[in-house]
XYZ file of C-alpha atoms in Angstrom:
575
model
C -4.999 47.325 -158.148
C -3.292 44.542 -160.096
C 0.004 45.315 -158.322
C -1.591 44.942 -154.864
C -3.204 41.614 -155.872
C 0.161 40.282 -157.046
C 1.854 41.395 -153.842
C -0.894 39.761 -151.779
C -0.634 36.504 -153.730
C 3.165 36.520 -153.406
C 2.907 36.994 -149.636
C 0.355 34.164 -149.426
C 2.618 31.867 -151.428
C 5.615 32.763 -149.261
C 3.583 32.098 -146.134
C 2.317 28.766 -147.450
C 5.843 27.814 -148.505
C 7.224 28.665 -145.091
C 4.404 26.719 -143.444
C 5.086 23.681 -145.613
C 8.810 23.916 -144.868
C 8.040 24.163 -141.145
C 5.806 21.113 -141.089
C 8.231 19.200 -143.288
C 11.095 19.923 -140.862
C 8.892 18.918 -137.944
C 7.923 15.749 -139.795
C 11.570 14.908 -140.514
C 12.467 15.637 -136.907
C 9.715 13.351 -135.693
C 10.785 10.661 -138.125
C 14.318 10.951 -136.756
C 12.930 10.941 -133.243
C 11.074 7.720 -133.963
C 14.396 6.013 -134.593
C 15.914 7.310 -131.363
C 12.957 6.901 -129.028
C 14.897 4.229 -127.161
C 17.368 6.923 -126.023
C 14.628 8.451 -123.842
C 13.892 5.186 -122.064
C 15.201 4.750 -118.531
C 14.678 2.071 -115.893
C 15.078 3.390 -112.337
C 15.762 1.565 -109.107
C 14.379 2.709 -105.763
C 17.854 3.971 -104.783
C 17.880 6.402 -107.722
C 20.186 4.459 -110.054
C 18.990 4.650 -113.655
C 19.829 2.497 -116.658
C 19.181 3.300 -120.297
C 18.038 1.262 -123.265
C 20.679 0.798 -125.953
C 20.862 -0.518 -129.491
C 23.118 -3.234 -130.886
C 23.810 -2.935 -134.603
C 25.521 -5.979 -136.069
C 26.026 -6.576 -139.766
C 23.164 -9.019 -139.968
C 20.818 -7.879 -137.193
C 19.729 -4.980 -135.014
C 18.145 -5.235 -131.586
C 17.491 -3.217 -128.466
C 18.930 -4.241 -125.120
C 19.492 -3.077 -121.560
C 22.110 -4.124 -119.012
C 21.156 -4.000 -115.339
C 22.638 -5.249 -112.071
C 21.107 -8.323 -110.531
C 18.032 -7.303 -108.545
C 18.754 -8.945 -105.204
C 15.708 -7.669 -103.336
C 13.814 -5.458 -105.790
C 11.508 -7.155 -108.288
C 10.374 -4.103 -110.212
C 11.701 -0.907 -111.762
C 10.170 2.455 -112.619
C 9.793 3.257 -116.320
C 10.786 6.681 -117.609
C 9.896 7.174 -121.278
C 9.504 10.945 -121.741
C 5.736 10.672 -121.550
C 5.555 7.773 -123.996
C 4.667 4.125 -123.510
C 6.333 0.749 -124.076
C 4.946 -2.618 -125.103
C 6.948 -5.762 -124.365
C 6.142 -9.055 -126.094
C 7.265 -12.222 -124.329
C 8.371 -15.519 -125.789
C 5.102 -17.177 -124.727
C 3.064 -14.669 -126.735
C 1.834 -12.522 -123.843
C 1.966 -8.735 -124.173
C 2.638 -6.166 -121.418
C 2.003 -2.421 -121.877
C 3.394 0.326 -119.657
C 3.032 4.093 -119.484
C 5.859 6.396 -118.460
C 5.973 6.330 -114.657
C 4.613 2.778 -114.321
C 6.365 -0.009 -112.450
C 7.802 -2.827 -114.597
C 8.375 -6.288 -113.186
C 11.959 -7.390 -113.788
C 10.663 -10.838 -114.790
C 8.894 -9.187 -117.743
C 12.168 -7.628 -118.890
C 13.975 -10.941 -118.537
C 11.394 -12.789 -120.648
C 10.801 -10.060 -123.260
C 11.874 -10.769 -126.841
C 10.318 -7.784 -128.628
C 9.781 -4.153 -127.720
C 7.672 -1.321 -129.185
C 8.159 2.277 -128.039
C 5.449 4.883 -128.748
C 6.189 8.607 -128.574
C 4.432 10.980 -126.188
C 1.450 11.643 -128.482
C 1.510 8.286 -130.191
C 2.411 9.830 -133.540
C 5.535 7.780 -134.072
C 6.841 4.485 -132.806
C 9.993 2.400 -132.887
C 10.045 -1.364 -132.550
C 12.670 -4.064 -132.598
C 13.859 -7.293 -130.989
C 14.847 -6.937 -127.341
C 17.424 -8.564 -125.057
C 17.810 -8.250 -121.289
C 21.229 -8.718 -119.698
C 22.133 -8.879 -116.038
C 25.381 -8.786 -114.131
C 26.321 -9.263 -110.493
C 29.292 -9.333 -108.150
C 30.981 -6.062 -109.140
C 30.767 -2.439 -108.018
C 29.452 0.190 -110.437
C 30.733 3.596 -111.508
C 28.028 5.774 -113.069
C 29.039 9.047 -114.755
C 26.598 11.739 -115.836
C 28.290 14.128 -118.271
C 26.886 17.650 -118.007
C 25.380 18.914 -121.287
C 27.639 16.571 -123.211
C 28.090 12.976 -124.385
C 30.922 10.496 -124.636
C 30.981 11.118 -128.391
C 31.417 14.872 -127.814
C 34.533 14.497 -125.658
C 36.001 11.871 -128.017
C 36.544 14.287 -130.923
C 39.776 15.750 -129.532
C 42.336 14.778 -126.911
C 42.275 16.741 -123.686
C 38.622 17.842 -123.752
C 37.447 17.913 -120.137
C 33.747 17.815 -119.278
C 32.054 18.520 -115.938
C 30.227 15.490 -114.586
C 28.527 13.936 -111.586
C 29.600 10.471 -110.510
C 28.148 7.752 -108.309
C 30.000 4.660 -107.106
C 27.852 1.758 -105.909
C 28.851 -1.464 -104.199
C 28.053 -4.986 -105.401
C 24.542 -4.720 -103.925
C 23.803 -1.481 -105.755
C 24.044 0.738 -102.675
C 25.621 4.131 -103.264
C 28.857 4.509 -101.301
C 30.520 7.468 -103.073
C 29.180 10.397 -105.084
C 30.300 13.861 -106.082
C 31.447 16.151 -108.864
C 34.412 15.631 -111.150
C 35.790 16.380 -114.580
C 36.093 13.647 -117.195
C 38.090 13.260 -120.390
C 38.995 10.389 -122.700
C 42.267 8.863 -121.525
C 45.289 7.626 -123.418
C 47.340 8.090 -126.566
C 46.865 5.030 -128.769
C 43.873 3.960 -126.684
C 42.187 7.328 -127.343
C 41.200 6.037 -130.777
C 39.772 2.693 -129.622
C 35.981 2.251 -129.859
C 35.783 1.516 -126.133
C 37.161 4.575 -124.368
C 39.292 4.683 -121.252
C 38.292 7.599 -119.030
C 40.288 9.979 -116.838
C 38.468 11.347 -113.762
C 39.710 14.484 -111.993
C 38.113 14.805 -108.552
C 37.530 18.067 -106.703
C 39.532 16.778 -103.743
C 41.442 13.725 -102.532
C 38.838 10.934 -102.811
C 39.216 7.324 -101.588
C 37.167 4.901 -103.691
C 36.125 1.301 -102.976
C 38.603 0.885 -100.150
C 41.531 2.175 -102.196
C 43.764 4.991 -100.993
C 42.640 8.518 -101.666
C 43.503 10.002 -105.016
C 42.543 13.127 -106.923
C 42.989 11.489 -110.325
C 41.499 8.118 -111.225
C 41.517 6.238 -114.506
C 38.892 3.831 -115.794
C 40.963 1.530 -118.010
C 38.920 -0.061 -120.795
C 41.354 -2.962 -121.466
C 40.037 -2.939 -125.041
C 43.397 -4.206 -126.355
C 43.440 -6.979 -123.719
C 40.254 -9.086 -123.872
C 41.643 -11.273 -121.078
C 41.510 -8.271 -118.680
C 44.459 -9.850 -116.862
C 47.569 -7.900 -117.874
C 47.114 -4.589 -116.071
C 45.548 -5.964 -112.909
C 48.251 -8.646 -112.497
C 51.036 -6.119 -113.067
C 49.606 -3.638 -110.551
C 48.988 -6.280 -107.911
C 52.433 -7.805 -108.437
C 54.307 -4.570 -107.887
C 52.301 -3.946 -104.717
C 53.294 -7.428 -103.522
C 56.889 -6.475 -104.292
C 56.575 -3.459 -102.023
C 56.853 -0.840 -104.768
C 56.242 2.622 -103.327
C 53.125 4.332 -104.692
C 52.081 1.240 -106.669
C 48.488 1.962 -107.784
C 45.652 -0.115 -106.395
C 42.980 -1.372 -108.798
C 39.402 -2.666 -108.727
C 37.211 -4.131 -111.468
C 33.955 -2.197 -111.977
C 31.094 -1.954 -114.429
C 30.722 1.504 -115.959
C 27.739 3.527 -117.137
C 28.013 6.892 -118.915
C 24.811 8.913 -119.195
C 22.921 5.763 -118.120
C 24.361 3.709 -121.024
C 26.352 0.600 -120.159
C 29.992 0.880 -121.304
C 31.272 -2.476 -120.086
C 33.873 -3.873 -117.707
C 36.666 -1.523 -116.616
C 39.596 -1.427 -114.212
C 39.422 1.525 -111.815
C 42.995 2.591 -110.974
C 44.675 5.404 -109.079
C 46.639 7.481 -111.563
C 50.337 7.562 -110.534
C 51.028 11.166 -111.499
C 47.904 12.607 -109.919
C 46.544 10.205 -107.331
C 47.765 9.179 -103.912
C 51.332 9.461 -105.236
C 51.025 13.203 -105.686
C 49.312 13.544 -102.328
C 52.121 11.715 -100.578
C 54.775 13.698 -102.374
C 53.035 16.909 -101.389
C 53.052 15.833 -97.733
C 56.732 14.968 -97.928
C 57.516 18.294 -99.573
C 56.032 20.171 -96.621
C 58.521 18.544 -94.267
C 61.538 18.109 -96.497
C 62.941 19.114 -99.866
C 60.890 19.335 -103.042
C 59.751 16.008 -104.542
C 59.325 15.233 -108.226
C 57.715 12.631 -110.434
C 59.059 12.289 -113.973
C 58.299 10.140 -116.999
C 60.820 8.624 -119.378
C 58.919 9.136 -122.612
C 58.989 9.219 -126.379
C 59.675 12.241 -128.542
C 56.003 13.086 -129.147
C 55.159 13.272 -125.429
C 58.273 15.359 -124.839
C 57.339 17.832 -127.575
C 53.759 18.180 -126.311
C 54.824 18.980 -122.733
C 56.064 22.412 -121.593
C 57.892 20.635 -118.770
C 59.800 18.261 -121.044
C 63.580 18.236 -121.342
C 66.322 16.227 -123.050
C 69.336 14.451 -121.642
C 72.101 12.980 -123.758
C 70.206 9.683 -123.986
C 66.549 10.337 -123.044
C 63.428 12.397 -123.435
C 61.943 13.240 -120.036
C 58.730 14.954 -118.903
C 58.120 16.373 -115.423
C 54.740 15.063 -114.278
C 54.759 16.626 -110.815
C 55.007 19.415 -109.839
C 54.307 21.806 -112.704
C 57.600 23.674 -112.892
C 59.336 25.721 -115.568
C 62.269 28.102 -115.735
C 65.188 27.858 -113.328
C 63.637 25.055 -111.214
C 63.067 22.945 -114.299
C 66.623 23.615 -115.517
C 68.071 22.669 -112.131
C 66.176 19.374 -112.115
C 67.188 18.638 -115.708
C 70.844 19.280 -114.836
C 70.641 16.875 -111.895
C 69.077 14.143 -114.040
C 71.779 14.712 -116.676
C 74.541 14.304 -114.046
C 72.923 11.056 -112.906
C 72.672 9.757 -116.457
C 76.292 10.693 -117.210
C 77.383 8.672 -114.193
C 75.273 5.738 -115.407
C 76.986 5.706 -118.813
C 80.504 6.490 -117.514
C 82.936 4.018 -119.048
C 85.154 3.163 -116.073
C 84.447 -0.536 -116.134
C 84.126 -2.215 -112.754
C 85.459 0.890 -111.028
C 82.399 2.928 -111.954
C 80.262 3.077 -108.834
C 79.414 6.777 -109.039
C 76.022 6.033 -110.614
C 74.945 4.376 -107.326
C 75.094 7.817 -105.705
C 72.243 8.869 -108.029
C 70.202 5.722 -108.671
C 68.346 3.498 -106.211
C 69.500 0.085 -107.466
C 66.752 -2.001 -105.830
C 63.828 -0.008 -107.247
C 65.364 -0.129 -110.733
C 65.975 -3.879 -110.402
C 62.299 -4.468 -109.519
C 61.030 -2.279 -112.350
C 63.443 -3.996 -114.728
C 61.865 -7.315 -113.751
C 58.338 -5.921 -114.149
C 59.121 -4.956 -117.727
C 61.058 -8.163 -118.436
C 58.374 -10.482 -117.095
C 55.447 -8.662 -118.755
C 57.300 -7.960 -122.049
C 55.747 -4.515 -122.172
C 55.853 -2.911 -125.617
C 55.896 0.563 -124.029
C 59.038 -0.054 -121.953
C 60.733 3.362 -121.639
C 58.616 4.608 -124.540
C 55.537 5.690 -122.586
C 54.475 5.773 -118.926
C 57.861 4.828 -117.472
C 57.821 6.726 -114.182
C 60.703 7.702 -111.915
C 60.683 9.910 -108.812
C 63.098 11.647 -106.476
C 63.483 14.244 -103.756
C 65.977 17.111 -103.988
C 69.377 15.691 -103.184
C 68.058 12.119 -103.067
C 68.456 9.105 -105.295
C 66.329 8.548 -108.397
C 63.886 5.688 -107.838
C 62.074 3.723 -110.542
C 58.330 3.270 -110.484
C 55.535 2.902 -110.116
C 54.890 0.727 -113.164
C 51.956 1.844 -115.283
C 50.028 0.744 -118.395
C 50.573 -2.874 -119.429
C 47.771 -3.035 -121.986
C 50.236 -3.814 -124.788
C 52.369 -6.284 -122.876
C 53.142 -9.943 -123.561
C 54.504 -8.485 -126.783
C 55.158 -11.315 -129.245
C 56.545 -10.130 -132.585
C 58.021 -13.572 -133.246
C 56.442 -17.012 -133.151
C 58.924 -18.974 -131.062
C 58.445 -22.508 -129.672
C 57.186 -20.978 -126.394
C 55.006 -18.341 -128.062
C 57.464 -15.548 -127.294
C 57.832 -16.465 -123.610
C 61.394 -17.688 -124.265
C 62.822 -14.416 -125.629
C 64.564 -11.833 -123.465
C 62.773 -8.483 -123.469
C 64.966 -5.651 -122.185
C 67.990 -7.203 -123.878
C 66.027 -7.116 -127.154
C 65.174 -3.400 -126.949
C 67.044 -1.395 -129.554
C 68.331 2.037 -128.546
C 66.574 4.651 -130.652
C 68.150 8.093 -130.259
C 65.688 10.864 -131.130
C 62.794 8.367 -131.092
C 62.581 6.972 -127.580
C 66.173 7.479 -126.510
C 68.685 4.963 -125.205
C 67.361 2.516 -122.641
C 68.274 3.265 -119.039
C 67.247 -0.261 -118.041
C 69.792 -1.732 -120.415
C 72.468 0.628 -119.165
C 71.834 -0.080 -115.488
C 71.713 -3.839 -116.128
C 75.143 -3.604 -117.757
C 76.626 -2.928 -114.303
C 77.476 -6.288 -112.777
C 76.311 -5.473 -109.228
C 72.857 -4.458 -110.489
C 72.633 -7.448 -112.816
C 73.382 -9.768 -109.894
C 70.788 -7.923 -107.797
C 68.185 -8.425 -110.538
C 68.841 -12.180 -110.542
C 68.768 -12.356 -106.749
C 65.476 -10.464 -106.420
C 63.890 -12.592 -109.133
C 64.914 -16.000 -107.779
C 64.347 -15.177 -104.095
C 61.152 -13.099 -104.216
C 59.772 -11.935 -107.555
C 59.223 -15.431 -108.971
C 57.205 -16.591 -105.959
C 55.151 -13.413 -105.606
C 54.349 -13.441 -109.313
C 53.196 -17.065 -109.210
C 50.845 -16.258 -106.324
C 49.314 -13.310 -108.168
C 48.929 -15.148 -111.489
C 47.374 -18.199 -109.816
C 44.942 -15.985 -107.885
C 43.680 -14.158 -110.967
C 43.500 -17.373 -112.970
C 41.035 -18.657 -110.356
C 39.271 -15.278 -110.106
C 38.610 -15.203 -113.857
C 35.584 -17.506 -113.447
C 33.985 -14.921 -111.125
C 34.765 -12.130 -113.557
C 33.442 -14.074 -116.555
C 29.795 -12.832 -116.619
C 30.890 -9.185 -116.706
C 33.706 -9.857 -119.185
C 31.483 -11.857 -121.543
C 28.915 -9.037 -121.384
C 31.682 -6.608 -122.314
C 32.665 -8.789 -125.271
C 29.033 -8.878 -126.399
C 28.749 -5.091 -126.194
C 31.956 -4.382 -128.104
C 31.551 -7.314 -130.533
C 34.859 -8.911 -129.656
C 35.418 -12.463 -130.961
C 33.153 -15.145 -129.586
C 35.824 -17.104 -127.675
C 34.850 -17.263 -124.012
C 36.500 -14.906 -121.558
C 37.674 -17.783 -119.363
C 39.610 -19.215 -122.327
C 41.235 -15.831 -122.984
C 42.146 -15.372 -119.326
C 43.474 -18.942 -119.103
C 45.701 -18.385 -122.138
C 47.152 -15.188 -120.623
C 47.848 -16.679 -117.211
C 49.271 -19.885 -118.738
C 51.643 -17.787 -120.865
C 52.718 -15.881 -117.762
C 53.442 -19.119 -115.917
C 55.608 -20.308 -118.836
C 57.403 -16.988 -118.781
C 58.053 -17.209 -115.036
C 59.522 -20.722 -115.307
C 61.676 -19.778 -118.278
C 63.125 -16.710 -116.529
C 63.707 -18.663 -113.314
C 65.774 -21.277 -115.106
C 67.649 -18.594 -117.042
C 68.542 -16.489 -113.996
C 69.471 -19.541 -111.901
C 71.725 -20.975 -114.623
C 72.742 -17.959 -116.705
C 76.304 -19.210 -117.131
C 74.941 -22.283 -118.971
C 73.226 -20.182 -121.642
C 74.436 -18.563 -124.840
C 72.554 -15.602 -126.330
C 71.570 -15.921 -129.980
C 70.627 -12.463 -131.282
C 68.792 -11.722 -134.517
C 69.251 -8.063 -135.517
C 65.902 -7.166 -137.039
C 66.309 -3.483 -137.784
C 63.108 -2.827 -135.809
C 62.524 -1.559 -132.255
C 62.947 -5.128 -131.009
C 65.710 -7.535 -131.884
C 65.086 -11.192 -131.058
C 67.401 -12.358 -128.274
C 67.011 -16.089 -127.658
C 68.817 -17.820 -124.758
C 69.982 -21.300 -125.797
C 71.765 -23.696 -123.481
C 75.379 -24.225 -124.471
C 75.687 -27.478 -126.401
C 72.041 -27.503 -127.529
C 70.907 -27.171 -131.111
C 69.203 -24.012 -132.377
C 65.499 -24.855 -132.677
C 64.148 -21.564 -134.019
C 65.003 -18.674 -136.336
C 62.742 -15.802 -137.462
C 60.948 -16.812 -140.618
C 61.588 -13.567 -142.508
C 64.569 -13.839 -144.854
C 68.051 -15.304 -144.490
C 70.153 -14.623 -141.369
C 73.950 -14.550 -141.359
C 76.832 -13.900 -138.953
C 79.600 -11.473 -139.875
C 81.869 -14.504 -140.355
C 79.475 -15.739 -143.031
C 77.727 -18.510 -141.095
C 74.038 -18.741 -141.913
C 71.511 -19.308 -139.151
C 69.752 -22.639 -139.588
C 67.601 -24.717 -137.312
C 69.669 -27.543 -135.869
C 73.080 -25.835 -135.753
C 75.063 -26.417 -132.562
C 75.247 -23.441 -130.178
C 78.480 -23.171 -128.172
C 78.913 -19.374 -127.909
C 76.980 -16.105 -128.147
C 76.025 -15.423 -131.764
C 74.687 -12.355 -133.568
C 72.886 -12.729 -136.890
C 71.731 -10.017 -139.272
C 69.204 -10.298 -142.062
C 70.820 -10.393 -145.500
C 69.524 -7.435 -147.487
C 67.197 -8.337 -150.351
C 66.427 -11.812 -148.993
């Protein structure tokens, strides 16, 4: 009998223990839920667009907020709170309570300073300060990731997620919607807090008046708080008549109803309207290809990558391997060999392989923008079987206006392509430098710049300098969301466009009067030397501030020395 009593008591104790553990886990879950109740809150417009409540966690304060488009005609929204209720406290002391499903006046949201969220059964609540933010004047891209979150697809490169998307115009009216796949875009940018996003559509899809593409990129511009670099570069190359130059449009982006900030929606060159056009051409003529001059890492990661004597190359379109890939690689190698053939002025064979004008324009795009990724990443070229290799379209200028040295003109007075150091087995030798070494192409570069590029670039820069005031509300909201420094967006945009104008004037004077300049080169031992044009007979006004610099003849570089010839200085080891 004693044995049965002990067994019974043991079973009772196990049951009670399990029950306690169950309720404890439920309690902990509810406690956790109380802190994330805001994630269940949605504000819905009559047209079906929904916007979530988010949390801002600064070092010294935490508050809830929501970001909505300006309500042009609507003055109320529908509350969705998973069966719970919300209480808003206004600055004047009045209190407004709403149940899930109620209508909320937008004026209440605008005036609210405090918010309390109660769970479905009122067991738990979450409360905090509240801010309402509003934007206007831009289209919206809303992405709903299926059974996933932005955090989930950010753990590893290349993770695609099925999603629905909706594109709305400036008035909030839906103009595009459909299914797509989404992944986090980029190499370096993959690790930024604000993610760029790659959208793969089910079919060729025109968006916001831009040509149809199957691949679109939402560029975060996290590394460029002025938001000016990419959009100016893309618009400039279109003005220059570059084939397949991607169109771009500023948009606000929501993912799973959470505001992500201001983005640039762009057709992706290797999968957008470019690919579509190449496919059409291929049906009527020979096969067409798009390739990327890339770095070693991209080459190693791609099954379609190949090496030439001077470059790493990846085939971006079409997806070919085997004999077709080898045939294309052999053709590119023949073209490169002609480019580097040392026959002096008699070497014109390379012109049978390279389209000089397209390379001259892309040279100027890289030179003007001082793009850090020149021929390292996203340097596209394209060709048709038996045709010439063309350069372009230009892509990814997020890390442009590269300024490793503090010169009198803030880096705008240094040559860029001339400063690139050939890096075999890292990025390869620079095709741009090689093609510029041919006198006929060099003269073409100067002619295109002084007769067309300079004027087109000024128009584009001046336009976006003026446009920055219209973009400011969205850009300042983006800075608030991602806690970027407090300097106003207009100041950042003005700095970028002013630098570009200085750069344009400097290059114009240099190309118009090149024979009057000497090149003073500082060999840094890094990817970029510093090549400074100085007018013959002028004094040297700047040297890099790291160490002592000396010519082979033993002359030290000093500010104030007279410049009458090209000079090359190297840093003295140990100094």
